[in-house]
Short mmCIF file of C-alpha atoms (C1' of nucleotides) in Angstrom, two decimals:
data_model
loop_
_atom_site.label_atom_id
_atom_site.label_comp_id
_atom_site.label_asym_id
_atom_site.label_seq_id
_atom_site.Cartn_x
_atom_site.Cartn_y
_atom_site.Cartn_z
CA MET N 1 -3.38 -18.54 23.09
CA PRO N 2 -1.68 -17.35 20.04
CA ASN N 3 -3.82 -16.28 16.87
CA ALA N 4 -3.89 -18.50 13.75
CA PRO N 5 -1.16 -16.51 11.57
CA ASP N 6 1.27 -16.62 14.54
CA VAL N 7 0.98 -20.41 14.64
CA LEU N 8 1.34 -20.76 10.91
CA PHE N 9 4.41 -18.50 10.80
CA ARG N 10 5.95 -20.23 13.59
CA THR N 11 5.33 -23.61 12.15
CA LEU N 12 6.40 -22.86 8.70
CA ALA N 13 9.60 -20.92 9.67
CA ASP N 14 11.64 -24.13 10.09
CA PRO N 15 13.05 -25.28 6.68
CA THR N 16 12.81 -28.93 7.46
CA ARG N 17 9.24 -28.62 8.57
CA ARG N 18 8.34 -26.50 5.66
CA ALA N 19 10.01 -28.97 3.18
CA LEU N 20 8.05 -31.88 4.64
CA PHE N 21 4.72 -29.79 4.13
CA GLU N 22 5.90 -28.86 0.63
CA ARG N 23 6.45 -32.40 -0.30
CA LEU N 24 3.05 -33.36 0.90
CA CYS N 25 1.59 -30.56 -1.34
CA ARG N 26 3.53 -31.66 -4.43
CA GLU N 27 3.28 -35.49 -3.95
CA GLY N 28 0.22 -35.86 -2.01
CA GLU N 29 -0.19 -38.49 0.88
CA LYS N 30 3.01 -40.08 2.13
CA THR N 31 4.00 -42.41 5.05
CA VAL N 32 6.56 -41.46 7.67
CA GLY N 33 8.87 -43.90 6.30
CA ALA N 34 8.74 -42.36 2.69
CA LEU N 35 8.94 -38.83 4.05
CA THR N 36 12.06 -39.85 6.18
CA ALA N 37 13.82 -41.41 3.31
CA ARG N 38 14.44 -38.03 1.74
CA ALA N 39 14.13 -35.75 4.59
CA GLY N 40 17.76 -35.67 5.53
CA VAL N 41 17.09 -36.09 9.28
CA SER N 42 16.19 -39.01 11.41
CA GLN N 43 12.76 -40.60 11.72
CA PRO N 44 12.02 -39.33 15.20
CA VAL N 45 12.75 -35.89 14.12
CA VAL N 46 10.21 -36.43 11.06
CA SER N 47 7.52 -37.65 13.43
CA LYS N 48 7.96 -34.61 15.71
CA HIS N 49 7.79 -32.12 12.89
CA LEU N 50 4.70 -33.90 11.49
CA GLY N 51 3.26 -33.67 14.92
CA ILE N 52 3.78 -30.01 15.01
CA LEU N 53 2.45 -29.52 11.48
CA LYS N 54 -0.70 -31.61 12.51
CA GLN N 55 -1.25 -29.31 15.67
CA ALA N 56 -1.11 -26.45 13.30
CA GLY N 57 -3.68 -27.89 11.15
CA LEU N 58 -1.52 -28.15 8.17
CA VAL N 59 -1.76 -31.67 7.83
CA ARG N 60 -3.91 -34.78 8.73
CA ASP N 61 -2.86 -38.33 9.54
CA ARG N 62 -4.47 -41.68 8.53
CA HIS N 63 -3.56 -44.84 10.39
CA GLU N 64 -3.41 -47.96 8.11
CA GLY N 65 -2.03 -50.98 9.95
CA ARG N 66 1.30 -50.08 11.25
CA GLN N 67 1.87 -47.11 8.83
CA THR N 68 0.71 -43.61 9.30
CA HIS N 69 -0.22 -41.62 6.22
CA TYR N 70 -0.03 -37.88 6.07
CA SER N 71 -1.47 -35.50 3.88
CA ALA N 72 -1.49 -31.63 3.48
CA GLN N 73 -4.62 -29.81 4.52
CA LEU N 74 -4.48 -26.82 2.29
CA GLY N 75 -7.40 -24.97 3.92
CA ALA N 76 -5.15 -24.36 6.88
CA LEU N 77 -3.18 -21.69 4.81
CA ALA N 78 -6.13 -19.54 4.69
CA PRO N 79 -5.29 -17.39 7.72
CA LEU N 80 -1.96 -16.65 6.06
CA VAL N 81 -3.53 -15.44 2.89
CA ASP N 82 -6.11 -13.30 5.11
CA TRP N 83 -3.22 -11.87 6.92
CA THR N 84 -1.31 -10.91 3.69
CA SER N 85 -4.38 -9.35 2.15
CA GLU N 86 -4.91 -7.38 5.26
CA MET N 87 -1.51 -5.86 5.27
CA ALA N 88 -1.71 -5.19 1.59
CA GLY N 89 -5.10 -3.64 2.28
CA PHE N 90 -3.62 -1.26 4.84
CA TRP N 91 -1.24 -0.31 2.55
CA GLN N 92 -3.85 0.42 -0.36
CA ASN N 93 -5.94 2.38 2.15
CA ARG N 94 -2.87 4.61 3.05
CA PHE N 95 -2.14 5.13 -0.60
CA ASN N 96 -5.92 6.15 -1.05
CA ASP N 97 -5.55 8.44 1.99
CA LEU N 98 -2.64 10.11 0.36
CA GLU N 99 -4.37 10.51 -2.85
CA ASP N 100 -7.35 12.03 -1.19
CA LEU N 101 -5.04 14.46 0.76
CA LEU N 102 -3.34 15.42 -2.58
CA LYS N 103 -6.57 16.03 -4.11
CA ARG N 104 -7.68 18.24 -1.45
CA MET N 105 -4.60 20.10 -1.62
CA ASP N 106 -5.10 20.54 -5.16
CA GLN N 107 -8.39 22.42 -4.86
CA MET U 1 22.02 -19.02 0.96
CA PRO U 2 18.31 -19.21 2.06
CA ASN U 3 15.52 -18.61 -0.35
CA ALA U 4 13.11 -15.74 -0.09
CA PRO U 5 10.30 -17.39 1.43
CA ASP U 6 12.52 -18.94 4.10
CA VAL U 7 13.68 -15.38 5.16
CA LEU U 8 10.27 -14.05 5.25
CA PHE U 9 8.75 -16.91 7.34
CA ARG U 10 11.69 -16.79 9.67
CA THR U 11 11.40 -13.01 10.07
CA LEU U 12 7.78 -12.82 10.59
CA ALA U 13 7.82 -15.81 12.99
CA ASP U 14 8.45 -13.80 15.95
CA PRO U 15 5.42 -11.96 17.53
CA THR U 16 7.08 -8.89 18.51
CA ARG U 17 8.73 -8.28 15.26
CA ARG U 18 5.63 -9.08 13.24
CA ALA U 19 3.76 -6.66 15.53
CA LEU U 20 6.25 -3.95 14.46
CA PHE U 21 5.67 -4.82 10.91
CA GLU U 22 1.83 -4.67 11.22
CA ARG U 23 2.05 -1.35 12.94
CA LEU U 24 4.15 0.03 10.13
CA CYS U 25 1.46 -1.35 7.53
CA ARG U 26 -1.48 -0.07 9.44
CA GLU U 27 -0.13 3.37 10.54
CA GLY U 28 2.52 4.06 8.11
CA GLU U 29 5.94 5.64 8.80
CA LYS U 30 7.07 5.83 12.38
CA THR U 31 10.13 6.84 14.42
CA VAL U 32 11.85 4.24 16.56
CA GLY U 33 10.80 6.01 19.59
CA ALA U 34 7.12 6.12 18.41
CA LEU U 35 7.39 2.27 17.87
CA THR U 36 9.16 1.70 21.09
CA ALA U 37 6.43 3.55 23.17
CA ARG U 38 3.87 0.77 22.41
CA ALA U 39 6.05 -2.29 21.64
CA GLY U 40 6.35 -3.62 25.17
CA VAL U 41 10.07 -4.08 24.91
CA SER U 42 12.94 -1.87 25.33
CA GLN U 43 14.41 0.43 22.53
CA PRO U 44 17.48 -1.61 21.83
CA VAL U 45 15.30 -4.64 21.04
CA VAL U 46 12.96 -2.72 18.84
CA SER U 47 16.08 -1.38 17.03
CA LYS U 48 17.28 -5.01 16.60
CA HIS U 49 14.02 -6.26 15.31
CA LEU U 50 13.66 -3.30 12.78
CA GLY U 51 17.22 -4.18 11.59
CA ILE U 52 16.19 -7.67 10.93
CA LEU U 53 12.99 -6.62 9.36
CA LYS U 54 15.18 -4.31 6.96
CA GLN U 55 17.45 -7.24 6.20
CA ALA U 56 14.45 -9.17 5.00
CA GLY U 57 13.40 -6.26 2.82
CA LEU U 58 10.24 -5.76 4.84
CA VAL U 59 11.07 -2.21 5.94
CA ARG U 60 13.06 0.67 4.76
CA ASP U 61 14.57 3.30 7.03
CA ARG U 62 14.82 7.26 6.50
CA HIS U 63 17.32 9.25 8.54
CA GLU U 64 16.07 12.75 9.49
CA GLY U 65 18.41 14.47 12.00
CA ARG U 66 18.70 12.29 14.98
CA GLN U 67 15.53 10.32 14.32
CA THR U 68 15.16 7.36 12.06
CA HIS U 69 11.84 6.84 10.33
CA TYR U 70 10.87 3.35 9.27
CA SER U 71 8.18 2.33 6.85
CA ALA U 72 6.76 -0.99 5.48
CA GLN U 73 7.85 -2.23 2.18
CA LEU U 74 4.88 -4.16 1.13
CA GLY U 75 6.43 -5.55 -2.09
CA ALA U 76 8.61 -7.63 -0.25
CA LEU U 77 5.63 -10.02 0.71
CA ALA U 78 5.44 -11.20 -2.81
CA PRO U 79 7.57 -14.39 -2.49
CA LEU U 80 4.99 -15.19 0.47
CA VAL U 81 2.07 -14.83 -1.85
CA ASP U 82 3.88 -16.81 -4.48
CA TRP U 83 4.70 -19.69 -2.27
CA THR U 84 1.12 -19.87 -1.03
CA SER U 85 -0.06 -19.95 -4.54
CA GLU U 86 2.30 -22.56 -5.53
CA MET U 87 1.36 -24.88 -2.70
CA ALA U 88 -2.31 -24.16 -3.64
CA GLY U 89 -1.53 -24.95 -7.21
CA PHE U 90 0.00 -28.32 -6.41
CA TRP U 91 -3.05 -29.13 -4.46
CA GLN U 92 -5.28 -28.01 -7.51
CA ASN U 93 -3.23 -30.26 -9.92
CA ARG U 94 -3.59 -33.30 -7.63
CA PHE U 95 -7.13 -32.71 -7.57
CA ASN U 96 -7.28 -32.39 -11.37
CA ASP U 97 -5.16 -35.63 -11.57
CA LEU U 98 -7.79 -37.48 -9.44
CA GLU U 99 -10.43 -36.13 -11.61
CA ASP U 100 -8.81 -37.39 -14.75
CA LEU U 101 -8.28 -40.70 -13.06
CA LEU U 102 -11.85 -41.11 -12.14
CA LYS U 103 -12.76 -40.14 -15.67
CA ARG U 104 -10.56 -42.81 -17.30
CA MET U 105 -11.93 -45.42 -14.70
CA ASP U 106 -15.43 -44.52 -15.58
CA GLN U 107 -14.99 -45.23 -19.31
"C1'" DA Y 1 4.17 -67.26 20.04
"C1'" DC Y 2 7.60 -64.50 18.69
"C1'" DA Y 3 10.62 -61.96 15.74
"C1'" DG Y 4 10.65 -57.92 12.90
"C1'" DC Y 5 8.87 -53.67 11.16
"C1'" DG Y 6 6.84 -48.70 11.43
"C1'" DC Y 7 6.04 -45.09 14.00
"C1'" DA Y 8 5.80 -42.31 18.54
"C1'" DT Y 9 7.88 -41.02 22.78
"C1'" DA Y 10 11.42 -39.77 26.01
"C1'" DG Y 11 15.61 -37.88 27.42
"C1'" DC Y 12 19.59 -35.45 26.34
"C1'" DC Y 13 22.80 -31.71 24.24
"C1'" DT Y 14 23.95 -27.74 21.59
"C1'" DA Y 15 23.00 -23.60 19.07
"C1'" DT Y 16 20.12 -19.98 18.54
"C1'" DC Y 17 17.14 -16.38 19.73
"C1'" DG Y 18 14.85 -12.94 22.05
"C1'" DG Y 19 15.15 -10.22 25.87
"C1'" DC Y 20 17.99 -7.03 29.07
"C1'" DT Y 21 21.62 -3.39 30.49
"C1'" DA Y 22 25.59 -0.57 29.50
"C1'" DT Y 23 27.69 2.26 26.40
"C1'" DG Y 24 28.78 4.69 21.94
"C1'" DC Y 25 27.90 8.18 18.57
"C1'" DA Y 26 25.50 11.54 16.28
"C1'" DT Y 27 22.40 15.54 16.45
"C1'" DC Y 28 19.97 19.24 18.65
"C1'" DA Y 29 19.06 22.93 22.29
"C1'" DA Y 30 20.78 26.01 25.53
"C1'" DT H 1 30.57 24.18 24.41
"C1'" DT H 2 28.05 21.37 26.99
"C1'" DG H 3 24.34 18.56 28.29
"C1'" DA H 4 20.35 16.09 26.71
"C1'" DT H 5 18.06 13.33 23.19
"C1'" DG H 6 17.41 9.53 19.65
"C1'" DC H 7 19.06 5.49 17.97
"C1'" DA H 8 22.58 1.83 17.33
"C1'" DT H 9 25.88 -1.49 19.03
"C1'" DA H 10 28.02 -4.74 22.28
"C1'" DG H 11 27.86 -8.03 25.42
"C1'" DC H 12 25.34 -10.99 28.77
"C1'" DC H 13 21.98 -14.54 30.00
"C1'" DG H 14 17.97 -17.76 30.30
"C1'" DA H 15 14.65 -20.10 27.35
"C1'" DT H 16 13.54 -22.55 23.51
"C1'" DA H 17 14.07 -25.42 19.42
"C1'" DG H 18 15.72 -28.70 16.52
"C1'" DG H 19 18.89 -32.29 16.12
"C1'" DC H 20 20.44 -36.94 17.98
"C1'" DT H 21 20.11 -42.08 20.40
"C1'" DA H 22 17.44 -45.05 23.05
"C1'" DT H 23 13.38 -47.25 23.87
"C1'" DG H 24 8.34 -48.31 23.96
"C1'" DC H 25 4.33 -50.09 21.64
"C1'" DG H 26 1.13 -51.99 18.27
"C1'" DC H 27 0.79 -54.44 13.99
"C1'" DT H 28 2.52 -58.20 10.62
"C1'" DG H 29 4.01 -62.24 8.97
"C1'" DT H 30 6.04 -66.64 9.89
#
DNA sequence: ACAGCGCATAGCCTATCGGCTATGCATCAA
DNA sequence: TTGATGCATAGCCGATAGGCTATGCGCTGT
């Protein structure tokens, strides 16, 4: 059972998939057909990628007749932000430690 | 020529590689041997991953005798933060647009 | 009822990737 | 000088991932 950042990194690593997510962020809800039209890949591929994005919690789908509308779930990016902040935090702590060390050496 | 977030996502997508980067963030500079000791994979694999991390600008190396010390370059995470902010921004704009629409409809 | 449309699923093929072992190359110690 | 150590490189291999076509299935409209 991989943790959240792992799933997000793996899901967003593929350019085609990330492009789909970006379009949903920029342009809002879209049908599979609308997404396929400008995706540069076939419709089954788009459906597959959308399924993976959905599994990662990055999009939700809404069925309306024979169409499926997808939209971005921006909250799902939170673990990514957390991870980045955490890494930056460690960096900051090490910097503080260094400062402390220098201070102690100065005395 | 892939753009910056693409390289970062692809580089950080692999768990082993991301674990190496995390250790360098948490614990600071480490030699290849020290990293290999707890990486769970062979030394050549560690070297390979460090090379990929270096290419992505996420780490730098410092040669000292026959050892190579690697350390995290946290600034390289900036494009990731930018990308996330951009996506969040689009979300916010769409939300504002919706508010405007509702306001106009209300009149 | 039936033909067409929108999307999902199945199955296949190829390329890439992440792991390994073997080896090379420099540096340090004896 | 010679053997050992630390890391990088080369070459191989199986698994996975992302693309395709073919097909299934439910909804729509005639």
